[in-house]
PDB file of C-alpha atoms in Angstrom:
ATOM      1  CA  MET A   1      69.199  -9.449-106.326  1.00  0.00           C
ATOM      2  CA  ASP A   2      72.312 -11.504-105.681  1.00  0.00           C
ATOM      3  CA  THR A   3      72.337 -15.102-106.973  1.00  0.00           C
ATOM      4  CA  LEU A   4      72.806 -16.425-103.456  1.00  0.00           C
ATOM      5  CA  ALA A   5      69.820 -14.448-102.188  1.00  0.00           C
ATOM      6  CA  GLU A   6      67.689 -15.662-105.086  1.00  0.00           C
ATOM      7  CA  THR A   7      68.675 -19.282-104.444  1.00  0.00           C
ATOM      8  CA  LEU A   8      67.990 -18.919-100.734  1.00  0.00           C
ATOM      9  CA  ASN A   9      64.597 -17.368-101.407  1.00  0.00           C
ATOM     10  CA  VAL A  10      63.606 -20.279-103.669  1.00  0.00           C
ATOM     11  CA  ARG A  11      64.880 -22.914-101.232  1.00  0.00           C
ATOM     12  CA  LEU A  12      63.204 -21.354 -98.204  1.00  0.00           C
ATOM     13  CA  ALA A  13      59.892 -21.546-100.060  1.00  0.00           C
ATOM     14  CA  LYS A  14      60.444 -25.256-100.871  1.00  0.00           C
ATOM     15  CA  TRP A  15      61.657 -26.498 -97.494  1.00  0.00           C
ATOM     16  CA  GLU A  16      59.442 -27.666 -94.675  1.00  0.00           C
ATOM     17  CA  PRO A  17      58.561 -24.715 -92.404  1.00  0.00           C
ATOM     18  CA  ASP A  18      60.671 -25.951 -89.474  1.00  0.00           C
ATOM     19  CA  VAL A  19      63.706 -26.468 -91.706  1.00  0.00           C
ATOM     20  CA  ALA A  20      63.257 -23.036 -93.300  1.00  0.00           C
ATOM     21  CA  GLU A  21      62.974 -21.394 -89.876  1.00  0.00           C
ATOM     22  CA  LEU A  22      66.130 -23.114 -88.635  1.00  0.00           C
ATOM     23  CA  ALA A  23      67.978 -22.066 -91.796  1.00  0.00           C
ATOM     24  CA  ARG A  24      66.847 -18.469 -91.260  1.00  0.00           C
ATOM     25  CA  LYS A  25      68.116 -18.583 -87.687  1.00  0.00           C
ATOM     26  CA  PHE A  26      71.540 -19.899 -88.735  1.00  0.00           C
ATOM     27  CA  ILE A  27      71.835 -17.411 -91.586  1.00  0.00           C
ATOM     28  CA  LEU A  28      70.990 -14.500 -89.283  1.00  0.00           C
ATOM     29  CA  GLU A  29      73.654 -15.705 -86.837  1.00  0.00           C
ATOM     30  CA  ILE A  30      76.218 -15.848 -89.649  1.00  0.00           C
ATOM     31  CA  ILE A  31      75.269 -12.337 -90.792  1.00  0.00           C
ATOM     32  CA  ASP A  32      75.660 -11.078 -87.236  1.00  0.00           C
ATOM     33  CA  LEU A  33      79.090 -12.720 -86.905  1.00  0.00           C
ATOM     34  CA  ALA A  34      80.168 -11.279 -90.261  1.00  0.00           C
ATOM     35  CA  ASP A  35      79.088  -7.810 -89.124  1.00  0.00           C
ATOM     36  CA  GLN A  36      81.312  -8.256 -86.071  1.00  0.00           C
ATOM     37  CA  ASP A  37      84.253  -9.626 -88.109  1.00  0.00           C
ATOM     38  CA  ALA A  38      83.954 -12.783 -86.029  1.00  0.00           C
ATOM     39  CA  LEU A  39      83.374 -15.504 -88.622  1.00  0.00           C
ATOM     40  CA  ASP A  40      86.804 -16.953 -87.950  1.00  0.00           C
ATOM     41  CA  ILE A  41      85.662 -18.110 -84.503  1.00  0.00           C
ATOM     42  CA  LEU A  42      83.120 -20.537 -85.951  1.00  0.00           C
ATOM     43  CA  ARG A  43      84.184 -24.142 -85.758  1.00  0.00           C
ATOM     44  CA  SER A  44      84.259 -25.907 -89.071  1.00  0.00           C
ATOM     45  CA  ARG A  45      81.975 -28.939 -89.055  1.00  0.00           C
ATOM     46  CA  SER A  46      84.585 -30.984 -90.893  1.00  0.00           C
ATOM     47  CA  VAL A  47      87.253 -30.132 -88.303  1.00  0.00           C
ATOM     48  CA  GLU A  48      84.822 -30.945 -85.513  1.00  0.00           C
ATOM     49  CA  GLN A  49      84.091 -34.320 -87.131  1.00  0.00           C
ATOM     50  CA  GLU A  50      87.818 -35.054 -87.452  1.00  0.00           C
ATOM     51  CA  VAL A  51      88.254 -34.445 -83.726  1.00  0.00           C
ATOM     52  CA  LEU A  52      85.296 -36.680 -82.900  1.00  0.00           C
ATOM     53  CA  ASP A  53      86.711 -39.418 -85.137  1.00  0.00           C
ATOM     54  CA  LEU A  54      90.083 -39.163 -83.399  1.00  0.00           C
ATOM     55  CA  LEU A  55      88.417 -39.407 -80.000  1.00  0.00           C
ATOM     56  CA  ASP A  56      86.481 -42.481 -81.131  1.00  0.00           C
ATOM     57  CA  GLU A  57      89.748 -44.194 -82.060  1.00  0.00           C
ATOM     58  CA  TYR A  58      90.983 -44.063 -78.462  1.00  0.00           C
TER      59      TYR A  58
END
């Protein structure tokens, strides 16, 4: 098994059930986007935060 998959498996077992379920949902969405070669359309959280910070300045 891949190191990432092993780490995810361990973390999912440790997290609260609602957090683990949300993580599963996000991961499945990312897998689906990767299958469609569409990962580049995801907004980066850091870029989104930069835009929000700029808007707050005005």
